[in-house]
Amino acid sequence: MSSSPPPPPPASSSTKLFIPQPKDEDPSCRIVGILERKRPEENTQGKPIALIIHGSMGHKDYIYQRKLAALLPIDSFRFDFRGNLESGGKWSLAALPNEIDDIQCVAHHLHTVYGYLIRVVIGHSKGSVTSCKWIAGATKPLPGEGGEEEEGGGGGEGGSEEARQVRAFVNVAGRHRMYKFRYLYDLHEEAIKAQGYGIWKVKVAGKPVDARVYPHDIEAFSSWDTTYVSRDFPSNVDVLTIHGLEDGIVPPYDAVLHAQAFDDRVGGEGKHTLHFIEEADHNFKGHHEEVNATIVEWLERLEQQEQQAEKGEKKGSSEGEGEGEGEGEGEGEGEGGLRVKFTGIWRSRRVRRPIGSPSLASLSKL
């Protein structure tokens, strides 16, 4: 009697991880996240992985993130920052340094325990700001190179071995002009004068949450320096910026400023692409599919370009250098050109805008 063949392995798997955060004042603090594996039967040693980072008062499964994890061509890990949803620790509006430490903590864990290479980082809103700062740590010296030894593999203001692995960064609705966040003080001015803090009422995972907003936190957040983007962000990392033209939280012109800053990087071959989504707000309500499709398409195009470059190197020829640079992107402007996409139409720096789309000049007024 012949035995039936074993069932095929699952196409993918989701595993909840509880990662110790040694930098928290509570020794039992854990960062909780979901590891999505495309081929769970395969060894993870040396495999690429993407980190998916949430924004302020967000969590690992909000807006587009869970669906994006299912669509990505590689494994991914999305998690809650300390003080958010399932992770331990305390929440603070101005906890940007702590969140950078959290990114380093999970990156170090995924690299040392699973053998992953952190190739892609995708951040939304404040998560984009902290992700960008963490990646900039790739240009800082590591322990042994003049950097300070830190528990958890570096991070913070020091160098990070894991940050040096990153090859692609997706900046979704990231803030560049941090000082504009001071509007939050105006919203809570009466409460701050009366009791020393305001109450930020939001829903997190469908449940109402009241978060205290202190004036010193608003000031610390608003004073965050973003000049490191053009100064320290690795010049070999490709960047995609996605922004909604109806974003009432982070003005769309911040995306243009990000594009200029990334374009000002010196050396390396990293390119920046800017994608505007018409009628999309800060959380891209009703536009999650376009956000996810844009990210996946961009990553696939990078992979194709890398494969083409590898083929060119094997042939020992310089032919094909920069292949794919102008594919599907309208006018090409050559090395370092700013590429802009208005809802399905790719443009170069010299934007010929489609009917109904604003000019970059009009965005500067926001």
XYZ file of C-alpha atoms in Angstrom:
366
model
C 0.000 0.000 0.000
C 1.579 3.257 -1.134
C 1.609 6.126 1.309
C 0.235 9.465 0.261
C 2.802 12.235 -0.373
C 3.362 14.652 2.487
C 1.373 17.884 2.340
C 3.179 20.804 0.747
C 4.755 23.279 3.167
C 2.714 26.385 3.935
C 3.140 29.196 1.427
C 3.915 31.611 4.246
C 3.814 31.883 8.017
C 3.237 34.556 10.662
C 4.987 34.282 14.012
C 4.650 36.643 16.954
C 8.007 37.477 18.530
C 8.697 38.928 21.981
C 12.097 40.621 21.810
C 13.793 41.815 25.030
C 14.633 45.526 25.083
C 17.625 45.824 27.466
C 17.621 49.636 27.326
C 14.220 49.994 29.007
C 14.058 50.771 32.721
C 11.833 47.702 33.128
C 14.013 44.569 32.738
C 10.971 42.559 31.654
C 10.185 44.912 28.748
C 9.540 43.166 25.453
C 9.017 44.534 21.943
C 6.208 42.624 20.272
C 6.095 42.107 16.534
C 5.082 39.792 13.700
C 7.629 37.941 11.600
C 6.199 37.151 8.161
C 8.095 34.409 6.316
C 7.437 33.739 2.640
C 9.064 30.287 2.688
C 9.114 29.069 6.297
C 10.742 25.803 5.284
C 13.897 27.642 4.171
C 16.847 28.695 6.307
C 16.821 32.423 7.095
C 20.619 32.751 7.234
C 21.675 35.522 4.853
C 18.129 36.155 3.612
C 16.873 39.738 3.131
C 14.141 41.106 5.366
C 12.091 44.312 5.461
C 11.248 46.271 8.611
C 7.807 47.923 8.597
C 7.672 50.861 11.032
C 4.523 52.561 12.364
C 3.988 56.211 13.230
C 2.835 58.149 16.286
C 0.016 56.432 18.207
C 0.068 53.675 15.597
C 0.769 49.976 15.828
C 2.124 47.083 13.787
C -1.150 46.331 11.962
C -2.586 49.769 11.299
C -3.502 51.353 7.950
C -1.665 49.573 5.072
C 0.993 47.639 7.015
C -0.454 44.158 7.470
C -1.535 43.912 3.830
C 1.821 45.240 2.710
C 3.598 42.470 4.611
C 1.610 39.886 2.657
C 2.474 41.535 -0.678
C 6.202 42.114 -0.175
C 8.492 39.792 -2.163
C 10.684 39.165 0.907
C 10.224 38.311 4.583
C 9.222 41.168 6.854
C 8.945 42.160 10.500
C 6.525 44.766 11.823
C 6.338 45.660 15.491
C 4.941 47.992 18.144
C 7.286 50.615 19.541
C 7.594 50.700 23.317
C 4.453 52.059 24.959
C 2.310 51.173 21.936
C -0.319 48.415 21.825
C 1.338 45.113 22.872
C 4.918 46.219 23.562
C 6.088 47.080 27.080
C 7.457 50.399 28.235
C 5.929 53.855 28.468
C 4.598 56.001 25.639
C 5.919 59.510 25.094
C 5.359 61.910 22.239
C 9.046 62.854 22.208
C 10.400 59.302 22.464
C 12.210 59.465 19.117
C 15.578 58.363 20.582
C 13.847 55.418 22.287
C 12.197 54.419 19.024
C 15.552 54.510 17.235
C 16.834 52.176 19.958
C 13.806 49.919 19.366
C 14.576 49.694 15.653
C 18.176 48.787 16.476
C 17.004 46.242 19.058
C 14.780 44.332 16.624
C 17.275 44.639 13.760
C 20.057 43.241 15.955
C 17.803 40.384 17.101
C 16.745 39.456 13.578
C 20.355 39.537 12.387
C 22.032 37.703 15.273
C 19.297 35.150 16.038
C 17.906 34.461 12.554
C 20.784 35.552 10.333
C 18.646 38.036 8.381
C 20.125 40.960 6.471
C 18.084 44.142 7.003
C 17.747 45.217 3.376
C 14.535 47.290 3.344
C 13.010 49.727 5.851
C 9.497 51.142 5.361
C 8.407 53.906 7.744
C 5.208 55.909 8.095
C 5.044 59.451 9.543
C 7.095 59.600 12.766
C 8.223 56.050 12.024
C 9.776 57.388 8.848
C 11.652 60.075 10.806
C 13.099 57.555 13.278
C 13.845 54.994 10.551
C 15.720 57.593 8.538
C 17.795 58.588 11.570
C 18.571 54.928 12.356
C 19.725 54.236 8.792
C 21.937 57.331 8.995
C 23.799 55.442 11.723
C 25.344 53.389 8.926
C 27.812 56.226 8.380
C 28.857 56.345 12.050
C 31.814 54.327 13.385
C 31.088 50.929 14.935
C 32.607 49.701 18.204
C 36.188 48.865 17.312
C 36.200 51.622 14.708
C 36.122 54.404 17.252
C 32.444 54.114 18.161
C 31.127 53.448 21.663
C 30.149 49.931 22.686
C 26.383 49.760 23.232
C 24.166 46.961 24.497
C 21.992 45.644 21.698
C 24.487 46.082 18.877
C 24.810 49.858 18.605
C 22.191 52.281 17.326
C 21.220 55.589 18.914
C 23.820 58.170 17.969
C 26.465 55.499 17.331
C 27.080 53.238 14.378
C 25.003 50.178 13.555
C 26.169 47.085 11.726
C 22.561 46.292 10.808
C 21.928 49.800 9.442
C 24.842 49.248 7.071
C 22.925 46.365 5.511
C 20.050 48.570 4.297
C 19.739 49.063 0.542
C 16.241 50.575 0.218
C 14.206 52.991 2.338
C 10.534 53.917 1.872
C 9.524 57.243 3.416
C 5.720 57.332 3.701
C 4.322 60.726 4.766
C 7.488 61.562 6.694
C 7.869 64.990 8.269
C 10.847 67.147 7.250
C 10.021 70.537 8.791
C 9.686 69.347 12.370
C 9.001 72.855 13.706
C 5.559 72.786 12.100
C 4.517 70.230 14.724
C 4.198 73.088 17.214
C 0.606 73.440 16.005
C -0.164 70.727 18.582
C 0.547 73.222 21.360
C -2.100 75.554 19.954
C -4.613 72.699 19.897
C -4.011 71.915 23.583
C -3.119 75.398 24.851
C -6.069 75.790 27.224
C -5.586 72.363 28.819
C -1.816 72.862 29.120
C -2.322 76.190 30.915
C -4.928 74.654 33.215
C -3.268 71.343 34.134
C 0.180 71.285 32.568
C -0.655 68.913 29.723
C -3.177 68.254 26.988
C -5.074 65.057 26.242
C -4.643 63.552 22.787
C -7.715 61.398 22.182
C -7.205 58.741 19.504
C -8.263 55.202 18.687
C -5.594 52.520 18.645
C -6.606 49.138 17.227
C -10.239 50.227 17.554
C -9.968 51.166 21.237
C -10.052 54.743 22.607
C -6.765 55.961 24.060
C -6.082 59.180 25.991
C -2.438 60.189 25.729
C -0.917 63.030 27.729
C 0.846 65.677 25.677
C 3.312 67.829 27.623
C 4.687 71.136 26.309
C 8.303 69.971 26.752
C 7.539 66.911 24.591
C 6.044 69.095 21.856
C 9.153 71.281 21.955
C 11.544 68.306 21.888
C 9.695 66.790 18.919
C 9.511 70.104 17.063
C 13.236 70.772 17.595
C 14.362 67.443 16.117
C 17.136 68.105 13.620
C 16.607 66.661 10.124
C 19.748 68.057 8.495
C 21.283 64.585 8.818
C 19.256 63.491 5.786
C 21.605 65.104 3.282
C 24.651 64.961 5.577
C 24.640 61.429 7.050
C 22.105 59.302 5.193
C 24.029 56.648 3.200
C 24.499 57.683 -0.418
C 24.196 54.098 -1.669
C 20.627 53.609 -0.379
C 17.734 54.075 -2.801
C 14.760 55.996 -1.404
C 11.072 56.116 -2.311
C 8.924 58.906 -0.822
C 5.133 58.542 -0.908
C 2.897 61.430 0.166
C -0.784 62.278 -0.072
C -1.673 65.633 -1.598
C -4.524 66.011 0.923
C -2.304 65.313 3.942
C -3.455 67.674 6.692
C -0.920 66.454 9.254
C 2.368 66.632 7.338
C 2.220 69.183 4.483
C 2.944 67.680 1.024
C 5.780 70.169 0.509
C 7.743 68.228 3.142
C 7.981 65.449 0.563
C 9.583 67.873 -1.897
C 12.073 68.974 0.769
C 12.882 65.340 1.498
C 13.438 64.764 -2.211
C 15.850 67.676 -2.378
C 17.717 66.510 0.741
C 18.101 62.944 -0.517
C 19.163 64.290 -3.894
C 21.879 66.388 -2.211
C 23.724 63.316 -0.918
C 27.299 63.190 -2.148
C 28.814 60.058 -3.687
C 27.222 56.651 -4.076
C 24.568 55.585 -6.521
C 21.426 55.881 -4.396
C 18.474 57.479 -6.194
C 15.332 59.105 -4.864
C 11.827 58.715 -6.301
C 8.861 60.854 -5.231
C 5.303 59.558 -5.586
C 2.322 61.818 -4.855
C -1.162 60.353 -4.427
C -3.949 62.737 -5.283
C -6.783 63.041 -2.735
C -4.900 60.911 -0.175
C -4.738 62.071 3.455
C -2.041 61.356 6.053
C -3.163 57.767 6.615
C -4.018 57.231 2.926
C -7.631 56.326 3.674
C -9.088 54.702 0.570
C -5.637 54.529 -1.059
C -3.912 51.671 0.775
C -3.825 49.540 -2.366
C -1.943 52.218 -4.297
C 0.539 52.697 -1.452
C 1.254 48.970 -1.302
C 1.372 48.529 -5.080
C 3.765 51.471 -5.424
C 6.134 50.055 -2.802
C 6.121 46.546 -4.248
C 6.569 47.810 -7.821
C 9.477 50.018 -6.763
C 11.227 47.202 -4.900
C 10.783 44.837 -7.822
C 12.275 47.439 -10.163
C 15.286 47.828 -7.855
C 15.754 44.069 -7.874
C 15.650 44.000 -11.668
C 18.221 46.792 -11.877
C 20.479 44.957 -9.439
C 20.253 41.774 -11.470
C 21.055 43.701 -14.643
C 24.052 45.301 -12.936
C 25.304 41.894 -11.786
C 25.040 40.542 -15.312
C 26.991 43.527 -16.585
C 29.743 42.927 -14.011
C 30.013 39.265 -14.969
C 30.519 40.261 -18.572
C 33.307 42.558 -17.455
C 31.736 45.405 -19.319
C 30.531 48.816 -18.259
C 27.637 48.622 -20.719
C 24.252 48.884 -19.076
C 25.438 51.171 -16.288
C 22.319 52.869 -14.941
C 20.025 50.509 -16.868
C 16.395 50.889 -15.942
C 16.894 54.483 -14.792
C 14.399 55.836 -17.270
C 12.094 52.841 -17.595
C 8.498 53.960 -17.278
C 9.525 57.276 -15.779
C 8.789 59.786 -18.505
C 11.588 62.228 -19.162
C 14.992 61.102 -17.941
C 17.308 63.629 -16.408
C 20.322 61.408 -15.877
C 22.389 60.903 -12.748
C 20.779 62.201 -9.578
C 17.589 63.386 -11.311
C 14.555 63.910 -9.065
C 11.753 61.627 -10.172
C 8.166 62.523 -9.310
C 4.986 60.531 -9.811
C 1.538 62.147 -9.747
C -0.961 59.298 -9.339
C 0.186 57.053 -12.122
C 2.307 59.477 -14.145
C 6.074 59.476 -13.679
C 7.893 62.780 -14.129
C 11.480 63.944 -13.989
C 12.704 67.130 -12.298
C 11.148 69.193 -15.090
C 7.585 68.357 -14.149
C 4.882 68.651 -16.778
C 1.952 68.210 -14.470
C -1.250 66.421 -15.529
C -4.496 68.371 -15.509
C -5.874 68.711 -11.994
C -2.534 68.156 -10.214
C -0.828 71.002 -8.337
C 2.568 72.344 -9.335
C 5.543 71.938 -7.018
C 5.537 75.731 -6.630
C 2.010 75.638 -5.202
C 3.034 72.917 -2.777
C 5.682 75.229 -1.297
C 2.905 77.399 0.132
C 1.780 74.567 2.406
